[in-house]
XYZ file of C-alpha atoms in Angstrom:
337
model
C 0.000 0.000 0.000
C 2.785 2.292 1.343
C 4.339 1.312 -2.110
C 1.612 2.404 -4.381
C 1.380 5.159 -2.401
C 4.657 6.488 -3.587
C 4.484 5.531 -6.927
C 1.196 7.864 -7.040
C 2.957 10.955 -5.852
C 6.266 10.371 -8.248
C 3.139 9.833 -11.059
C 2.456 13.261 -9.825
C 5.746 15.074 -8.958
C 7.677 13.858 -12.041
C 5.176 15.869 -14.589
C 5.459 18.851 -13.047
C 9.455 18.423 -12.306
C 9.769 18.020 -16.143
C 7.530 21.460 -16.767
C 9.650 23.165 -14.405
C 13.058 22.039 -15.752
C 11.942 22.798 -19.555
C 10.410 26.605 -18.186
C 14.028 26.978 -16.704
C 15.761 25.961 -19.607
C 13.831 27.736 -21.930
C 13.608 30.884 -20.058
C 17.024 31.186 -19.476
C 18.433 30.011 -22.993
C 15.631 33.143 -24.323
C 17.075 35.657 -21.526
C 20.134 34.683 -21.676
C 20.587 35.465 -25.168
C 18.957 38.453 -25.551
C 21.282 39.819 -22.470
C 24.122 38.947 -25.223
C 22.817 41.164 -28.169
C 21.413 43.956 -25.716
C 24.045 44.012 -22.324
C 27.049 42.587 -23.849
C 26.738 44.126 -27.056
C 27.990 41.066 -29.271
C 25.528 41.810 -32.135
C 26.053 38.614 -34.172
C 22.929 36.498 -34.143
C 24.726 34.418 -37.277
C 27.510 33.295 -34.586
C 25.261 32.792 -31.606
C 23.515 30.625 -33.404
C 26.178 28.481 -35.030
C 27.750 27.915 -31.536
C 24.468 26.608 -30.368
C 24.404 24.220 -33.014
C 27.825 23.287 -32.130
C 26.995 22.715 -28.345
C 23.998 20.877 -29.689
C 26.033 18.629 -31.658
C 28.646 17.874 -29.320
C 25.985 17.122 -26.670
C 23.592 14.913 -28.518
C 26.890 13.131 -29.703
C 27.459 12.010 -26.039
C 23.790 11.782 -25.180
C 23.703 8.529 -27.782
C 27.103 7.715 -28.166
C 29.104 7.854 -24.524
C 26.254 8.127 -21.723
C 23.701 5.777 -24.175
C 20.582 7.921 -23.195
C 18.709 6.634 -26.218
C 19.978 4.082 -29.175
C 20.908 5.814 -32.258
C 18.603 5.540 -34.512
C 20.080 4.548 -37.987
C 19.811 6.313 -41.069
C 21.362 5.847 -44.656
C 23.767 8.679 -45.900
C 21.728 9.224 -48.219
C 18.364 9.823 -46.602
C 20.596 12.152 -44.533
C 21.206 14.565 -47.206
C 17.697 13.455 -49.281
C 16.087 13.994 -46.080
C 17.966 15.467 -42.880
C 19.651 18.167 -44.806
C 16.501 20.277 -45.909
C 14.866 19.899 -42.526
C 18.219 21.094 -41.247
C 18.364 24.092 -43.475
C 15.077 25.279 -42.635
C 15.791 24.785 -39.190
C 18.799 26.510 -39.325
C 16.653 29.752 -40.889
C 14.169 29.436 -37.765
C 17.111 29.730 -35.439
C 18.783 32.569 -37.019
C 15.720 34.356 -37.407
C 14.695 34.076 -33.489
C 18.102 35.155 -32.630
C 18.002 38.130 -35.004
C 14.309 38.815 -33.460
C 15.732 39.142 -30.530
C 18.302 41.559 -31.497
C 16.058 44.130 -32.182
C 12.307 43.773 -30.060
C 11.784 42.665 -26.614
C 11.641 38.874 -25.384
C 7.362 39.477 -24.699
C 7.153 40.737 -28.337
C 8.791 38.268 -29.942
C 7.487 35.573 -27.673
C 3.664 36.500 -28.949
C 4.539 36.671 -32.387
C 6.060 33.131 -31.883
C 2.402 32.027 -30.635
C 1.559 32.463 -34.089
C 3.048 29.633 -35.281
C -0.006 27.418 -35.106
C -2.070 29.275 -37.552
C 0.654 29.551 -40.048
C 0.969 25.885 -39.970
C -2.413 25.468 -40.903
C -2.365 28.168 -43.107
C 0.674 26.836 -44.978
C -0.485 23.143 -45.461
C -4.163 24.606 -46.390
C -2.361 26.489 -48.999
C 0.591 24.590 -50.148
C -0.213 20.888 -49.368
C -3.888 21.504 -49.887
C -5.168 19.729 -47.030
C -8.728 20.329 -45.345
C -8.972 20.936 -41.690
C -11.887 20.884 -39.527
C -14.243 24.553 -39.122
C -13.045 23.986 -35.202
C -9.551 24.346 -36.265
C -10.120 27.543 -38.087
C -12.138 29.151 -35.484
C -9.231 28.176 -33.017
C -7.172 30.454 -34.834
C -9.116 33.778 -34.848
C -7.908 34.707 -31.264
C -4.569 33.573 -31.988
C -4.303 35.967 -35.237
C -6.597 38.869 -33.206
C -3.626 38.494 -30.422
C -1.037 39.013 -32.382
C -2.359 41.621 -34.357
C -3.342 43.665 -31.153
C -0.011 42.928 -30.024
C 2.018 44.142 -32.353
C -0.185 47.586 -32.967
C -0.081 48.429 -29.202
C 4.019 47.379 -29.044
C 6.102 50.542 -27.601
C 9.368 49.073 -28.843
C 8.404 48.197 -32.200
C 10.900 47.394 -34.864
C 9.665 45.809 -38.443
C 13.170 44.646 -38.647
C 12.739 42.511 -35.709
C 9.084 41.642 -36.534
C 9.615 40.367 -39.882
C 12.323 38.053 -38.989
C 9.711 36.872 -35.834
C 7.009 36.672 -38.489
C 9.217 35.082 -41.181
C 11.122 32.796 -37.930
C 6.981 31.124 -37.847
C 6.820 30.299 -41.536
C 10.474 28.826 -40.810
C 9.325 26.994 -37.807
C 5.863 25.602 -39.871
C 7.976 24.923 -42.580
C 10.380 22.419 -40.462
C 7.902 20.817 -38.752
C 5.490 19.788 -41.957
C 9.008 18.694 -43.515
C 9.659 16.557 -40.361
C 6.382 14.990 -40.591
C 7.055 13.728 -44.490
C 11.016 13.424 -45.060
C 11.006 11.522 -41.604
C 8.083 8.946 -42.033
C 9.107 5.873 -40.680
C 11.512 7.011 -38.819
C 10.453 7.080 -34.716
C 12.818 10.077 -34.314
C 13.273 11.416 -30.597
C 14.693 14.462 -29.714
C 17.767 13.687 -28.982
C 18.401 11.770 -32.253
C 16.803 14.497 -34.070
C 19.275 17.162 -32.746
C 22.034 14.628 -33.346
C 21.524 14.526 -37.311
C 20.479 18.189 -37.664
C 22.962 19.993 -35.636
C 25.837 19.433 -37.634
C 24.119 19.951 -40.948
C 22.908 23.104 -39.537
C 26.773 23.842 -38.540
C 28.018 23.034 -41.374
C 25.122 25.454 -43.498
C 25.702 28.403 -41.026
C 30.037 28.172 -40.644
C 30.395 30.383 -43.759
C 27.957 32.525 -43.116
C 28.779 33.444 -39.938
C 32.536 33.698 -40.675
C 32.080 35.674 -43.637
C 29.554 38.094 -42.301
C 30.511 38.527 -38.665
C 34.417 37.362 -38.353
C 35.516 40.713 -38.805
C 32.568 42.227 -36.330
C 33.873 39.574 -33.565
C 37.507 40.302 -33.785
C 36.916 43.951 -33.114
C 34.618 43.102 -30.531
C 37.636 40.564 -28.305
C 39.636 44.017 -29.297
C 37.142 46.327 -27.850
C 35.579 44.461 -25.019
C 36.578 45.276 -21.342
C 34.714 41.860 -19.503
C 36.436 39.176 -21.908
C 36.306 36.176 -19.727
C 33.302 36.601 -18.513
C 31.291 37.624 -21.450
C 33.076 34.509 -23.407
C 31.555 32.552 -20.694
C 28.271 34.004 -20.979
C 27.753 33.374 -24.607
C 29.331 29.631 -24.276
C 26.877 28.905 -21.701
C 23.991 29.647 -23.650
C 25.265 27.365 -26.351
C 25.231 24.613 -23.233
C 21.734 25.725 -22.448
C 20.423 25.404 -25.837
C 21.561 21.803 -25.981
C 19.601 21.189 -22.094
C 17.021 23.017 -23.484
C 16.190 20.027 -26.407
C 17.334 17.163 -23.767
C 14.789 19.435 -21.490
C 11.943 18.586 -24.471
C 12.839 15.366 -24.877
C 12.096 14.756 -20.518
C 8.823 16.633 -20.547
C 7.600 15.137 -23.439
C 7.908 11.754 -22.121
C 6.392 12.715 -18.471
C 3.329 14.749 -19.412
C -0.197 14.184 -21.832
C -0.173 16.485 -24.845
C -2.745 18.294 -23.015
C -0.448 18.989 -20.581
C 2.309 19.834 -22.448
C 0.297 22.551 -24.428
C -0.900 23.922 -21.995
C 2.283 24.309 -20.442
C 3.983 25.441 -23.487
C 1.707 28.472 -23.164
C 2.395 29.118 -19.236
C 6.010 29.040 -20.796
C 5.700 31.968 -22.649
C 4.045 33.870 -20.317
C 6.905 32.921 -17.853
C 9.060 34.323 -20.008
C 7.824 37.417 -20.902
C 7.417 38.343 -16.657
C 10.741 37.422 -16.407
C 11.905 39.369 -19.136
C 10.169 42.342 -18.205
C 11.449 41.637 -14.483
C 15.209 41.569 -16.026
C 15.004 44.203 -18.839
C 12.311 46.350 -18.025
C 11.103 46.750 -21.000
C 7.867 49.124 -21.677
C 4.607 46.978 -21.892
C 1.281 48.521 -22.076
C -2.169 47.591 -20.743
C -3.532 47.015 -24.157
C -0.111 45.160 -25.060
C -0.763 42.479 -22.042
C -3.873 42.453 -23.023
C -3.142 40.966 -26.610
C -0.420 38.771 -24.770
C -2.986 37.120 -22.901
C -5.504 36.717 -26.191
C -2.687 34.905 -27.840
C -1.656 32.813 -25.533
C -5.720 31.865 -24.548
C -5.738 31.451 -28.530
C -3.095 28.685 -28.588
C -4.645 27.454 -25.432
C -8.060 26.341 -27.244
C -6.294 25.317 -30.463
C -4.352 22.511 -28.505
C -8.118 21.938 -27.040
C -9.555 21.489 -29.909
C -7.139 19.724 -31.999
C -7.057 17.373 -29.053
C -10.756 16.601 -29.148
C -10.493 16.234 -33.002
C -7.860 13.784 -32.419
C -9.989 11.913 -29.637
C -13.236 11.763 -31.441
C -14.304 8.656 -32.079
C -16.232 6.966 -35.388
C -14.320 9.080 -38.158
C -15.573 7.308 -41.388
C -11.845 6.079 -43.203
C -13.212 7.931 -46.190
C -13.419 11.140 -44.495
C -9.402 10.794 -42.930
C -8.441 10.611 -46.133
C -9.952 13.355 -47.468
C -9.613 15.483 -44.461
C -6.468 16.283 -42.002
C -8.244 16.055 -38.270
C -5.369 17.885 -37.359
C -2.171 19.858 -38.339
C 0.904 17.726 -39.636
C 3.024 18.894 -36.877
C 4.406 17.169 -33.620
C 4.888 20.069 -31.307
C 6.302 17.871 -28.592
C 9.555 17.480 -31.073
C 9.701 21.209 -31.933
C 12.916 21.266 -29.881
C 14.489 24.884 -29.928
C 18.520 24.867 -30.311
């Protein structure tokens, strides 16, 4: 009895240590590097970003390989350039373009424009891949696109800059995940595994860029920088943090319901944008919060609905084939590097 007793309360505790751990990851990794662009000046989103993927690569490397975490999952090298190597790509562009986001509009901003992901999911496979989605589905997205749009007109610190590469960093993010869903059929891929192929592909794509583009900006930067060692140590750890962050997703995912876990997702962001407003002090207005909270209530009832779409029983085979119940997207495995 005594037994079952504390198998109960880990049942409980374990969810919600796995939400807290991913909050703290995520929070950080998003403070963390926008007190790089803003307090340490280092204005190079291009090399931020490769040295996550770096850290990413090198940690997923001993996730599977040294400390065995998960097996490797195997893949052909030439489904890994037929197949990893666009996702990668267009992963890469999401990553840049959150990090450039960043750069120029507060974390709360860009946060709520990153809510807006779900609708240009559905917009982009209604479009593109012409598939039908349930009248639920598009009502579900009217607060969502009312949010953001509220948002973004009541924003003190606008920038279009900034906005467009949050708006753009959506279509990116939609774009990777409907790519996951078809290049990787078949393949059961975990987080961990998934980081493992794409990080170095995404290293690889970003090296030149990032040299080319920024080497010169860095150098003067170690020349003109009075806190070396400690700013070095700053940037570094966020590429750690980005690599916790995915192993972060990978726990969570594994401990909570999909309910949970969107609902969750949406507490995360507006964790974030308290603590970013507690740490920056950045100017927010009443009508600002307000479409904040819209969004985030938006992406609240489109994980309720496309849950009860997915649950509802006595769909006619005929009708699943000519209609998608629900986004191709696994947001569980929309790991952030």
């Amino acid at each position: 009895m005594e037994e079952n007793h504390r198998l109960i309360q880990w049942g409980v505790i374990r969810p919600l240590l796995a939400i807290v751990q991913w909050w703290t990851f995520n929070v950080t990794v998003i403070i963390t590097n926008k007190w790089i662009f803003q307090k340490l000046d280092f204005k190079f989103p291009l090399s931020v970003s490769c040295l996550h993927f770096i850290c990413s690569s090198i940690g997923s490397y001993l996730a599977i390989k040294v400390f065995k975490v998960k097996p490797l999952i195997e893949i052909e090298p030439e489904d890994r350039w037929r197949r990893i190597f666009p996702m990668s790509f267009v992963f890469c562009i999401n990553i840049v373009l959150g990090n450039m986001s960043l750069r120029y509009i507060p974390v709360s901003f860009m946060q709520t424009i990153k809510s807006f992901t779900p609708a240009t999911t559905v917009v982009l496979q209604w479009l593109v891949w012409k598939k039908y989605f349930d009248w639920r589905i598009w009502c579900s997205l009217v607060p969502i696109i009312g949010g953001v749009l509220l948002t973004s007109v009541t924003e003190l610190s606008f920038n279009m800059f900034g906005f467009s590469a949050a708006l753009f960093g959506c279509l990116a993010t939609s774009t990777k995940t409907i790519l996951a869903e078809s290049l990787l059929h078949g393949f059961k891929f975990d987080s961990i595994n998934t980081v493992f192929y794409m990080a170095p592909f995404a290293t690889m794509i970003l090296a030149v860029p990032a040299l080319v583009l920024e080497g010169t900006g860095v150098l003067q930067w170690f020349q003109v920088h009075q806190t070396i060692f400690t700013s070095v140590l700053i940037i570094l750890s966020s590429g750690v943090l980005a690599f916790c962050l995915n192993f972060s997703i990978f726990y969570v995912i594994h401990s909570t319901t999909a309910v949970t876990f969107n609902v969750a997702g949406n507490l995360k962001v507006a964790v974030a944008v308290m603590v970013s407003w507690a740490v920056f002090r950045n100017p927010i207005s009443a009508m600002n919060a307000l479409g904040c909270g819209i969004t985030l209530c938006g992406c609240t009832f489109y994980g309720y609905v496309r849950q009860r779409l997915l649950q509802q029983p006595g769909t006619p085979r005929s009708a699943v084939s000519r209609m998608e119940m629900l986004p191709l997207v696994n947001d569980k495995l929309d790991g952030k590097v």
